[in-house]
Coordinates of N, CA and C in Angstrom, one line a residue:
Chain A
M9 N 0.9 -1.2 0.0 CA -0.1 0.0 0.0 C 0.9 1.2 0.0
A10 N 0.6 2.1 -0.9 CA 1.5 3.4 -1.0 C 0.5 4.5 -0.8
N11 N 1.1 5.6 -0.3 CA 0.3 6.8 -0.2 C -0.1 7.3 -1.5
S12 N -1.1 8.0 -1.5 CA -1.7 8.6 -2.7 C -2.2 10.0 -2.4
Q13 N -1.8 11.0 -3.3 CA -2.3 12.3 -3.2 C -3.7 12.4 -3.5
A14 N -4.6 13.1 -2.7 CA -6.1 13.1 -2.9 C -6.6 14.3 -2.3
F15 N -7.7 14.7 -2.9 CA -8.8 15.4 -2.3 C -9.7 14.5 -1.7
C16 N -9.7 14.3 -0.3 CA -10.5 13.2 0.3 C -12.0 13.4 -0.1
S17 N -12.5 12.3 -0.4 CA -13.9 12.2 -1.0 C -14.9 12.8 0.1
Q18 N -14.7 12.4 1.1 CA -15.7 12.7 2.2 C -15.7 14.3 2.4
A19 N -14.4 14.8 2.3 CA -14.4 16.2 2.4 C -15.2 17.0 1.4
K20 N -15.4 16.4 0.3 CA -16.3 17.0 -0.8 C -17.7 17.2 -0.3
V21 N -18.2 16.1 0.4 CA -19.5 16.2 1.0 C -19.6 17.0 2.1
D22 N -18.5 17.0 2.9 CA -18.4 18.0 4.2 C -18.3 19.5 3.8
L23 N -17.7 19.7 2.6 CA -17.8 21.1 2.0 C -19.3 21.4 1.8
M24 N -20.0 20.5 1.1 CA -21.3 20.8 0.8 C -22.1 20.9 2.0
N25 N -21.8 20.4 3.1 CA -22.5 20.5 4.4 C -21.9 21.6 5.3
G26 N -21.0 22.4 4.9 CA -20.5 23.5 5.7 C -19.6 23.1 6.8
K27 N -18.9 21.9 6.7 CA -18.1 21.5 7.9 C -16.7 22.0 7.8
H28 N -16.3 22.5 6.8 CA -14.9 23.1 6.7 C -15.0 24.6 6.6
A29 N -14.1 25.3 7.1 CA -14.2 26.8 7.1 C -12.7 27.3 7.1
F30 N -12.3 27.6 5.8 CA -10.9 28.1 5.7 C -10.8 29.6 6.0
G31 N -11.9 30.1 5.7 CA -12.0 31.7 6.1 C -12.5 32.0 7.4
A32 N -12.5 33.2 7.8 CA -13.0 33.6 9.2 C -14.4 34.1 9.1
S33 N -15.1 34.0 7.9 CA -16.5 34.7 7.9 C -17.5 33.7 8.2
V34 N -17.3 32.4 8.7 CA -18.4 31.5 8.8 C -18.9 31.8 10.3
A35 N -20.2 32.0 10.4 CA -20.9 32.1 11.7 C -22.2 31.5 11.6
R36 N -22.3 30.4 12.2 CA -23.7 29.6 12.2 C -24.2 29.5 13.5
G37 N -25.5 29.8 13.6 CA -26.0 29.8 14.9 C -26.8 28.5 15.2
D38 N -26.9 27.6 14.2 CA -27.7 26.5 14.6 C -27.2 25.3 13.7
T39 N -27.6 24.1 13.9 CA -27.1 23.0 13.2 C -28.2 22.5 12.2
T40 N -29.1 23.2 11.8 CA -30.2 22.7 10.8 C -29.7 23.1 9.5
K41 N -30.2 22.3 8.6 CA -29.9 22.6 7.3 C -30.5 24.0 6.7
D42 N -29.9 24.5 5.8 CA -30.3 25.8 5.3 C -31.4 25.6 4.2
A43 N -32.2 26.6 4.0 CA -33.3 26.6 3.2 C -32.9 27.2 1.8
Y44 N -33.3 26.6 0.7 CA -32.8 27.2 -0.6 C -34.0 27.6 -1.5
K45 N -33.8 28.5 -2.3 CA -34.9 29.0 -3.2 C -34.4 29.0 -4.7
A46 N -35.4 29.0 -5.5 CA -35.0 29.0 -6.9 C -35.8 30.2 -7.5
A47 N -34.9 31.1 -8.2 CA -35.4 32.4 -8.9 C -35.3 32.2 -10.4
L48 N -36.2 32.6 -11.2 CA -36.1 32.6 -12.6 C -35.7 34.0 -13.3
Y49 N -34.9 33.9 -14.4 CA -34.3 35.1 -15.0 C -34.6 35.2 -16.5
L50 N -34.8 36.3 -16.8 CA -35.1 36.7 -18.3 C -33.9 36.3 -19.1
A51 N -34.2 35.9 -20.4 CA -33.2 35.6 -21.3 C -32.2 36.7 -21.5
S52 N -32.6 37.9 -21.2 CA -31.8 39.1 -21.4 C -30.8 39.3 -20.1
A53 N -31.1 38.5 -19.1 CA -30.2 38.8 -17.9 C -28.8 38.2 -18.0
S54 N -28.0 38.4 -17.0 CA -26.6 38.0 -17.1 C -26.1 37.2 -15.9
R55 N -27.0 36.2 -15.6 CA -26.6 35.4 -14.4 C -25.6 34.3 -14.9
G56 N -24.7 33.9 -13.9 CA -23.7 33.0 -14.3 C -22.7 32.8 -13.1
A57 N -21.6 32.2 -13.5 CA -20.6 31.9 -12.5 C -20.1 33.0 -11.6
G58 N -20.2 34.2 -12.1 CA -19.8 35.4 -11.3 C -20.8 35.8 -10.3
D59 N -21.9 35.2 -10.2 CA -22.9 35.6 -9.2 C -22.4 35.2 -7.8
T60 N -22.5 35.9 -6.8 CA -22.2 35.6 -5.5 C -23.4 35.6 -4.5
V61 N -24.4 36.4 -5.0 CA -25.6 36.3 -4.0 C -26.9 36.4 -5.0
Y62 N -28.1 36.1 -4.5 CA -29.3 36.4 -5.1 C -29.3 37.8 -5.6
N63 N -29.9 38.1 -6.8 CA -29.9 39.4 -7.3 C -31.2 39.5 -8.2
S64 N -32.0 40.5 -7.8 CA -33.3 40.7 -8.5 C -33.2 41.3 -9.9
T65 N -32.0 41.8 -10.2 CA -31.8 42.3 -11.6 C -31.9 41.3 -12.7
G66 N -32.9 41.5 -13.5 CA -33.2 40.5 -14.6 C -34.1 39.4 -14.1
E67 N -34.7 39.4 -12.9 CA -35.5 38.4 -12.5 C -36.9 38.6 -13.2
V68 N -37.5 37.4 -13.5 CA -38.8 37.4 -14.2 C -39.8 38.3 -13.2
S69 N -40.9 38.6 -13.8 CA -42.0 39.2 -13.0 C -43.3 38.9 -13.8
G70 N -44.4 38.6 -13.0 CA -45.6 38.4 -13.6 C -46.6 37.9 -12.6
T71 N -47.8 37.5 -13.1 CA -48.9 37.1 -12.3 C -48.5 35.9 -11.4
N72 N -48.7 35.9 -10.1 CA -48.5 34.9 -9.2 C -47.0 34.4 -9.0
Y73 N -46.1 35.2 -9.6 CA -44.6 35.0 -9.3 C -44.1 35.9 -8.2
T74 N -43.6 35.5 -7.2 CA -43.1 36.2 -6.1 C -41.6 36.5 -6.3
A75 N -41.2 37.6 -6.2 CA -39.7 37.9 -6.4 C -38.9 37.1 -5.4
G76 N -38.0 36.5 -5.9 CA -37.1 35.5 -5.0 C -37.3 34.1 -5.4
G77 N -38.6 34.0 -6.1 CA -38.9 32.5 -6.4 C -39.5 31.6 -5.5
V78 N -39.3 30.4 -5.6 CA -40.0 29.4 -4.7 C -39.0 28.6 -4.1
A79 N -39.5 27.8 -2.9 CA -38.6 27.0 -2.2 C -38.3 25.7 -3.0
V80 N -36.9 25.4 -2.6 CA -36.4 24.1 -3.2 C -36.5 23.1 -2.1
T81 N -36.9 22.0 -2.4 CA -36.9 20.8 -1.6 C -35.7 20.0 -1.5
T82 N -35.1 20.1 -0.2 CA -33.7 19.4 -0.1 C -33.9 18.3 0.9
G83 N -34.8 17.3 0.4 CA -35.0 16.1 1.3 C -33.8 15.1 1.3
T84 N -33.0 15.3 0.3 CA -31.8 14.3 0.2 C -30.6 15.0 0.5
A85 N -29.9 14.6 1.5 CA -28.6 15.2 1.8 C -27.5 14.9 0.9
P86 N -26.5 15.9 0.8 CA -25.4 15.5 -0.2 C -24.8 14.2 0.2
S87 N -24.3 13.6 -0.8 CA -23.7 12.2 -0.6 C -22.5 12.1 -1.5
L88 N -21.8 10.8 -1.3 CA -20.8 10.4 -2.1 C -21.3 9.5 -3.2
S89 N -21.1 9.6 -4.4 CA -21.3 8.5 -5.4 C -20.0 8.2 -6.0
G90 N -19.2 7.2 -5.6 CA -17.8 6.9 -5.8 C -17.0 7.9 -5.2
T91 N -16.3 8.8 -5.9 CA -15.5 9.8 -5.2 C -16.0 11.2 -5.5
T92 N -17.3 11.2 -6.1 CA -18.0 12.5 -6.4 C -19.0 13.0 -5.3
A93 N -19.0 14.0 -4.8 CA -20.0 14.5 -3.9 C -21.1 15.1 -4.8
I94 N -22.3 14.7 -4.5 CA -23.4 15.1 -5.3 C -24.6 15.6 -4.4
F95 N -25.3 16.5 -5.0 CA -26.5 17.1 -4.4 C -27.6 17.4 -5.5
T96 N -28.8 16.9 -5.3 CA -29.9 17.3 -6.2 C -31.1 17.5 -5.4
P97 N -31.8 18.5 -5.5 CA -33.1 18.7 -4.9 C -33.9 17.4 -5.1
S98 N -34.7 17.3 -4.1 CA -35.5 15.9 -4.0 C -36.8 16.1 -4.6
A99 N -37.3 17.2 -5.1 CA -38.6 17.3 -5.8 C -38.3 18.4 -7.0
S100 N -39.3 18.3 -7.9 CA -39.3 19.3 -9.0 C -39.6 20.6 -8.4
I101 N -39.1 21.6 -9.0 CA -39.3 23.0 -8.7 C -40.5 23.5 -9.5
V102 N -41.6 23.9 -8.8 CA -42.9 24.2 -9.6 C -43.3 25.6 -9.3
Y103 N -43.6 26.4 -10.5 CA -44.2 27.7 -10.4 C -45.7 27.5 -11.0
T104 N -46.6 27.6 -10.0 CA -48.0 27.2 -10.4 C -48.8 28.4 -10.8
N105 N -49.6 28.2 -11.9 CA -50.5 29.2 -12.4 C -50.0 30.6 -12.5
V106 N -48.8 30.7 -13.2 CA -48.0 32.0 -13.3 C -48.4 32.4 -14.9
T107 N -48.2 33.7 -14.9 CA -48.0 34.2 -16.4 C -46.7 35.0 -16.3
L108 N -45.8 34.5 -17.2 CA -44.5 35.1 -17.4 C -44.3 35.4 -18.8
A109 N -44.6 36.7 -19.2 CA -44.9 36.8 -20.6 C -43.5 37.2 -21.3
T110 N -42.5 37.5 -20.6 CA -41.2 37.8 -21.2 C -40.3 36.6 -21.1
A111 N -39.6 36.4 -22.3 CA -38.8 34.9 -22.4 C -37.8 34.8 -21.3
F112 N -37.7 33.7 -20.6 CA -36.8 33.4 -19.5 C -36.1 32.2 -19.9
D113 N -34.9 32.0 -19.3 CA -34.1 30.9 -19.7 C -33.1 30.4 -18.6
A114 N -33.2 30.8 -17.5 CA -32.4 30.4 -16.4 C -33.0 30.4 -15.0
V115 N -32.5 29.6 -14.1 CA -32.8 29.5 -12.9 C -31.7 29.7 -11.9
L116 N -31.7 30.5 -10.8 CA -30.6 30.6 -9.9 C -31.2 29.8 -8.7
L117 N -30.2 28.9 -8.2 CA -30.5 28.4 -6.9 C -29.7 29.1 -5.8
Y118 N -30.3 29.4 -4.6 CA -29.5 30.3 -3.8 C -30.0 30.0 -2.3
N119 N -28.9 30.3 -1.5 CA -29.3 29.9 0.0 C -30.1 31.1 0.7
D120 N -31.3 30.8 1.0 CA -32.2 31.7 1.4 C -32.1 31.9 3.0
T121 N -31.3 31.0 3.7 CA -31.1 31.1 5.1 C -30.0 32.0 5.3
S122 N -29.0 32.2 4.4 CA -27.8 33.1 4.6 C -28.3 34.4 4.6
A123 N -27.6 35.3 5.4 CA -28.1 36.7 5.5 C -28.0 37.4 4.0
T124 N -27.0 37.1 3.3 CA -26.7 37.6 2.1 C -27.4 37.0 0.8
K125 N -28.1 35.8 1.1 CA -28.6 35.0 0.0 C -27.5 34.5 -1.0
L126 N -26.6 33.7 -0.4 CA -25.7 33.2 -1.2 C -26.1 32.5 -2.4
A127 N -25.4 32.7 -3.6 CA -25.8 32.0 -4.8 C -25.0 30.5 -4.7
L128 N -25.8 29.4 -5.2 CA -25.3 28.2 -5.3 C -25.0 27.8 -6.9
S129 N -25.9 27.9 -7.7 CA -25.8 27.5 -9.0 C -26.7 28.2 -10.0
V130 N -26.4 28.2 -11.2 CA -27.2 28.8 -12.3 C -27.4 27.6 -13.3
H131 N -28.6 27.3 -13.6 CA -28.9 26.3 -14.8 C -29.8 27.1 -15.8
T132 N -29.3 26.7 -17.0 CA -30.0 27.4 -18.1 C -30.8 26.3 -19.0
F133 N -31.7 26.8 -19.8 CA -32.5 25.9 -20.7 C -33.1 26.8 -21.7
G134 N -33.8 26.2 -22.7 CA -34.4 26.9 -23.8 C -35.4 28.0 -23.3
S135 N -35.5 29.1 -24.0 CA -36.3 30.2 -23.8 C -37.7 29.7 -23.6
Q136 N -38.4 30.2 -22.5 CA -39.8 29.8 -22.2 C -40.5 31.1 -22.0
T137 N -41.9 31.0 -22.2 CA -42.8 31.9 -21.6 C -44.0 31.1 -21.0
I138 N -44.7 31.6 -20.0 CA -45.7 30.9 -19.5 C -47.0 31.8 -19.4
T139 N -48.1 31.2 -19.8 CA -49.4 32.0 -19.9 C -50.4 31.2 -19.1
A140 N -50.8 31.8 -17.9 CA -51.9 31.2 -17.1 C -51.6 29.6 -16.9
G141 N -50.3 29.4 -16.8 CA -50.0 27.9 -16.7 C -48.9 27.6 -15.6
T142 N -48.4 26.5 -15.7 CA -47.3 26.0 -14.8 C -46.0 25.8 -15.3
F143 N -45.0 26.1 -14.7 CA -43.7 25.9 -15.1 C -43.0 25.0 -14.2
T144 N -42.6 23.9 -14.7 CA -42.0 22.8 -13.9 C -40.6 22.5 -14.2
L145 N -39.6 22.5 -13.3 CA -38.3 22.1 -13.5 C -38.1 20.8 -12.8
T146 N -37.9 19.7 -13.6 CA -37.6 18.4 -13.0 C -36.2 18.2 -12.9
M147 N -35.8 17.6 -11.8 CA -34.3 17.4 -11.6 C -33.8 16.2 -12.2
P148 N -32.5 16.1 -12.6 CA -32.0 15.0 -13.3 C -31.7 13.8 -12.2
T149 N -31.3 12.7 -12.7 CA -31.0 11.6 -11.7 C -29.9 11.8 -10.8
H150 N -30.2 11.5 -9.5 CA -29.2 11.9 -8.5 C -28.1 10.8 -8.4
D151 N -27.1 10.9 -9.3 CA -26.0 10.1 -9.4 C -24.7 10.9 -9.7
A152 N -23.7 10.2 -9.8 CA -22.3 10.9 -10.0 C -22.3 11.5 -11.3
T153 N -23.1 11.0 -12.4 CA -23.0 11.5 -13.7 C -23.9 12.7 -13.9
N154 N -25.0 12.6 -13.3 CA -26.1 13.5 -13.7 C -26.6 14.5 -12.5
A155 N -26.2 14.2 -11.3 CA -26.7 15.1 -10.1 C -26.6 16.5 -10.5
L156 N -27.5 17.3 -10.0 CA -27.5 18.7 -10.3 C -26.2 19.5 -9.9
V157 N -25.7 19.2 -8.8 CA -24.5 19.8 -8.3 C -23.5 18.8 -7.9
R158 N -22.3 18.9 -8.4 CA -21.3 17.9 -8.2 C -19.9 18.4 -7.9
I159 N -19.2 18.0 -6.9 CA -17.8 18.2 -6.7 C -17.1 16.9 -6.9
A160 N -16.4 16.9 -8.2 CA -15.7 15.6 -8.5 C -14.3 15.5 -8.0
Chain B
M24 N -61.3 20.8 -18.3 CA -61.3 22.3 -18.2 C -59.8 22.7 -18.1
I25 N -59.6 23.8 -18.7 CA -58.1 24.3 -18.8 C -58.1 25.7 -18.2
T26 N -57.2 26.0 -17.3 CA -56.9 27.2 -16.7 C -56.4 28.1 -17.8
T27 N -57.2 29.3 -18.0 CA -56.6 30.3 -19.0 C -56.6 31.7 -18.5
T28 N -56.2 32.6 -19.3 CA -56.2 34.0 -19.0 C -57.7 34.5 -18.9
K29 N -58.6 33.7 -19.3 CA -60.0 34.1 -19.3 C -60.7 33.3 -18.2
G30 N -60.0 32.5 -17.4 CA -60.7 31.7 -16.4 C -60.7 30.3 -16.8
E31 N -61.5 29.4 -16.2 CA -61.6 28.1 -16.6 C -62.3 27.9 -17.9
M32 N -61.7 27.1 -18.9 CA -62.5 27.0 -20.2 C -62.5 25.7 -20.7
D33 N -63.5 25.2 -21.2 CA -63.7 23.9 -21.9 C -62.6 23.8 -22.9
E34 N -61.8 22.7 -22.8 CA -60.8 22.4 -23.8 C -61.4 22.3 -25.2
G35 N -62.6 21.9 -25.4 CA -63.1 21.7 -26.6 C -63.2 23.0 -27.5
L36 N -63.2 24.1 -26.8 CA -63.4 25.4 -27.3 C -62.1 25.9 -27.8
L37 N -60.9 25.3 -27.5 CA -59.6 25.9 -27.7 C -58.8 24.9 -28.7
Q38 N -57.8 25.4 -29.3 CA -56.9 24.8 -30.2 C -55.6 24.4 -29.4
K39 N -55.3 23.1 -29.4 CA -54.1 22.8 -28.6 C -53.0 22.5 -29.5
R40 N -51.7 23.0 -28.9 CA -50.6 22.9 -29.7 C -49.6 22.4 -28.7
E41 N -48.8 21.3 -29.1 CA -47.7 20.9 -28.2 C -46.4 20.7 -29.0
G42 N -45.2 20.8 -28.0 CA -44.1 20.6 -28.7 C -43.0 20.1 -27.7
E43 N -41.8 19.8 -28.2 CA -40.8 19.0 -27.3 C -39.4 19.6 -27.8
I44 N -38.6 19.6 -27.0 CA -37.1 19.9 -27.2 C -36.4 18.8 -26.5
D45 N -35.4 18.2 -27.1 CA -34.6 17.2 -26.6 C -33.2 17.3 -27.0
D46 N -32.3 17.8 -26.1 CA -30.9 18.0 -26.4 C -30.0 17.5 -25.2
E47 N -28.7 17.9 -25.3 CA -27.9 17.4 -24.3 C -28.0 18.1 -22.9
N48 N -28.8 19.3 -23.1 CA -29.0 20.1 -21.8 C -30.3 19.9 -21.2
E49 N -31.3 19.5 -21.9 CA -32.7 19.5 -21.4 C -33.6 18.6 -22.1
H50 N -34.7 18.2 -21.4 CA -35.8 17.5 -22.2 C -37.0 18.4 -21.7
T51 N -37.6 19.1 -22.8 CA -38.7 20.0 -22.4 C -39.9 19.8 -23.3
T52 N -41.0 19.7 -22.7 CA -42.3 19.6 -23.3 C -43.1 20.8 -22.9
W53 N -43.9 21.3 -23.9 CA -44.9 22.4 -23.5 C -46.1 22.2 -24.3
V54 N -47.2 22.9 -23.7 CA -48.5 22.8 -24.4 C -49.1 24.1 -24.4
E55 N -49.8 24.5 -25.4 CA -50.4 25.7 -25.6 C -51.9 25.6 -26.0
Y56 N -52.7 26.5 -25.5 CA -54.1 26.5 -25.9 C -54.3 28.0 -26.5
W57 N -54.9 27.9 -27.7 CA -55.2 29.1 -28.4 C -56.6 29.3 -28.6
M58 N -57.1 30.6 -28.7 CA -58.5 30.8 -28.8 C -58.9 31.7 -30.0
N59 N -60.0 31.5 -30.7 CA -60.4 32.2 -31.7 C -59.5 32.2 -33.0
G60 N -59.0 31.2 -33.3 CA -58.0 31.3 -34.5 C -58.5 30.2 -35.6
D61 N -57.7 30.3 -36.5 CA -57.8 29.2 -37.7 C -57.3 27.8 -37.1
P62 N -58.1 26.8 -37.0 CA -57.7 25.6 -36.6 C -56.6 24.9 -37.3
L63 N -56.4 25.3 -38.6 CA -55.3 24.7 -39.4 C -54.0 25.6 -39.3
C64 N -54.1 26.7 -38.6 CA -52.9 27.6 -38.5 C -51.9 26.9 -37.4
T65 N -50.6 27.0 -37.7 CA -49.6 26.4 -36.7 C -49.3 27.3 -35.5
H66 N -50.0 28.6 -35.7 CA -49.8 29.6 -34.5 C -48.5 30.0 -34.1
V67 N -48.0 31.0 -34.9 CA -46.8 31.6 -34.7 C -47.0 32.7 -33.7
K68 N -46.3 32.6 -32.6 CA -46.6 33.6 -31.6 C -45.9 35.0 -31.8
Y69 N -46.7 36.1 -31.6 CA -46.3 37.4 -31.5 C -45.7 37.6 -30.1
A70 N -44.8 38.7 -29.9 CA -44.5 39.1 -28.6 C -45.8 39.6 -27.9
P71 N -45.7 39.5 -26.7 CA -47.0 39.9 -25.9 C -47.0 41.4 -26.0
D72 N -48.4 41.9 -26.1 CA -48.7 43.3 -26.0 C -48.5 43.9 -24.7
H73 N -48.9 45.1 -24.6 CA -48.7 45.9 -23.3 C -49.5 45.3 -22.2
K74 N -50.6 44.4 -22.5 CA -51.3 43.8 -21.4 C -50.7 42.3 -21.1
G75 N -49.7 42.0 -21.8 CA -49.1 40.7 -21.6 C -49.7 39.6 -22.4
T76 N -50.7 40.0 -23.3 CA -51.4 39.0 -24.2 C -50.6 38.7 -25.4
A77 N -50.5 37.4 -25.8 CA -49.7 37.0 -27.1 C -50.7 36.6 -28.1
W78 N -50.4 37.0 -29.4 CA -51.3 36.7 -30.4 C -50.5 36.0 -31.6
C79 N -51.3 35.2 -32.3 CA -50.7 34.5 -33.4 C -50.5 35.5 -34.6
A80 N -49.4 35.5 -35.2 CA -49.2 36.3 -36.3 C -49.9 35.9 -37.5
G81 N -50.1 34.6 -37.6 CA -50.8 34.1 -38.8 C -52.3 34.2 -38.9
C82 N -53.0 34.1 -37.7 CA -54.4 34.1 -37.9 C -55.1 34.9 -36.8
G83 N -54.4 35.5 -35.9 CA -54.9 36.4 -34.9 C -55.4 35.7 -33.7
A84 N -55.2 34.4 -33.5 CA -55.7 33.7 -32.3 C -54.9 34.1 -31.1
E85 N -55.6 34.1 -30.0 CA -55.0 34.6 -28.7 C -54.5 33.3 -27.9
L86 N -53.3 33.4 -27.3 CA -52.7 32.5 -26.7 C -53.3 32.6 -25.2
V87 N -54.2 31.6 -24.7 CA -54.7 31.8 -23.3 C -54.1 30.8 -22.3
H88 N -53.4 29.9 -22.8 CA -52.6 29.1 -21.7 C -51.3 28.6 -22.4
R89 N -50.3 28.5 -21.6 CA -49.0 27.8 -22.0 C -48.4 27.4 -20.8
S90 N -48.0 26.2 -20.8 CA -47.3 25.5 -19.7 C -46.0 24.8 -20.2
A91 N -45.0 24.7 -19.5 CA -43.8 24.1 -19.9 C -43.3 23.3 -18.8
H92 N -42.6 22.2 -19.1 CA -42.0 21.2 -18.2 C -40.6 20.9 -18.7
V93 N -39.6 21.3 -18.0 CA -38.2 21.2 -18.3 C -37.5 20.2 -17.5
T94 N -36.8 19.2 -17.9 CA -36.0 18.3 -17.2 C -34.6 18.6 -17.4
L95 N -33.9 19.1 -16.5 CA -32.5 19.5 -16.6 C -31.7 18.2 -16.8
K96 N -30.7 18.2 -17.6 CA -29.7 17.0 -17.8 C -28.3 17.4 -17.6
K97 N -27.9 18.7 -17.6 CA -26.5 19.0 -17.5 C -26.1 19.5 -16.1
P98 N -25.5 18.8 -15.3 CA -25.0 19.3 -13.9 C -24.1 20.4 -14.0
V99 N -24.0 21.0 -13.0 CA -22.9 22.0 -12.6 C -21.8 21.3 -11.7
S100 N -20.6 21.5 -12.1 CA -19.6 20.6 -11.4 C -18.4 21.5 -10.9
A101 N -17.8 21.2 -9.8 CA -16.6 21.7 -9.3 C -15.6 20.5 -9.3
F102 N -14.4 20.7 -9.5 CA -13.5 19.7 -9.3 C -12.4 20.0 -8.3
G103 N -12.4 19.1 -7.3 CA -11.3 19.2 -6.2 C -10.0 18.5 -6.6
G104 N -9.0 19.1 -6.0 CA -7.7 18.4 -6.3 C -6.8 18.7 -5.0
A105 N -5.8 18.0 -5.0 CA -4.8 18.2 -4.0 C -3.4 18.4 -4.6
A106 N -2.7 19.3 -4.5 CA -1.4 19.6 -5.1 C -0.2 18.9 -4.4
S107 N 0.7 18.4 -5.1 CA 1.9 17.7 -4.5 C 2.8 18.8 -3.8
L108 N 3.3 18.5 -2.8 CA 4.4 19.4 -2.1 C 5.6 19.4 -2.7
Q109 N 6.3 20.5 -3.1 CA 7.4 20.6 -3.8 C 8.6 20.4 -2.8

């Protein structure tokens, strides 16, 4: 048996669970999991890897859509699949009976518990509009290849 | 009955149009219901007017319902690594 250089697999999950803090800015008052939300963005917006927090600039607006979006169901804790840490919301994200007349093509997942609404990820899709209807975002399979968020 | 911009409407009074996108990033299905148009028209959507109502450029039908279902396929990934000590 030889030593091998590695980013320890469990540490990837532990990062997802906030158990490592290399900076001094982490201050958590409880041990419960954070709440996440999903906000939709116009095709003309500029959401992406540079986002640090939820931003209402370019967010959709319309009948029955509340700024900030809807709650994300996080019933399945991050886990390891092989050496990849994975997280996928445990239910579809649904915007019910909305009218969103201007084309949108992205969703931002963000931490609604954090004071600054820390951004997690941006996911894009083909442009959509919704008229007195329902917009449903179904999650991919929760495995190392397809999970919505992965640290490989 | 279909939920529309006019309230609940009998599906038989509307023209239904469905579509699908399937690529490496997503699998998407959508359904539209149009009112007062040519049943043979493929319904090309206008941009919404100032009231948010969308119309068919071909026959003047009004879009009264549109729903979409997107299944995301492409994950976002970060890659961890450990450097060797020199």
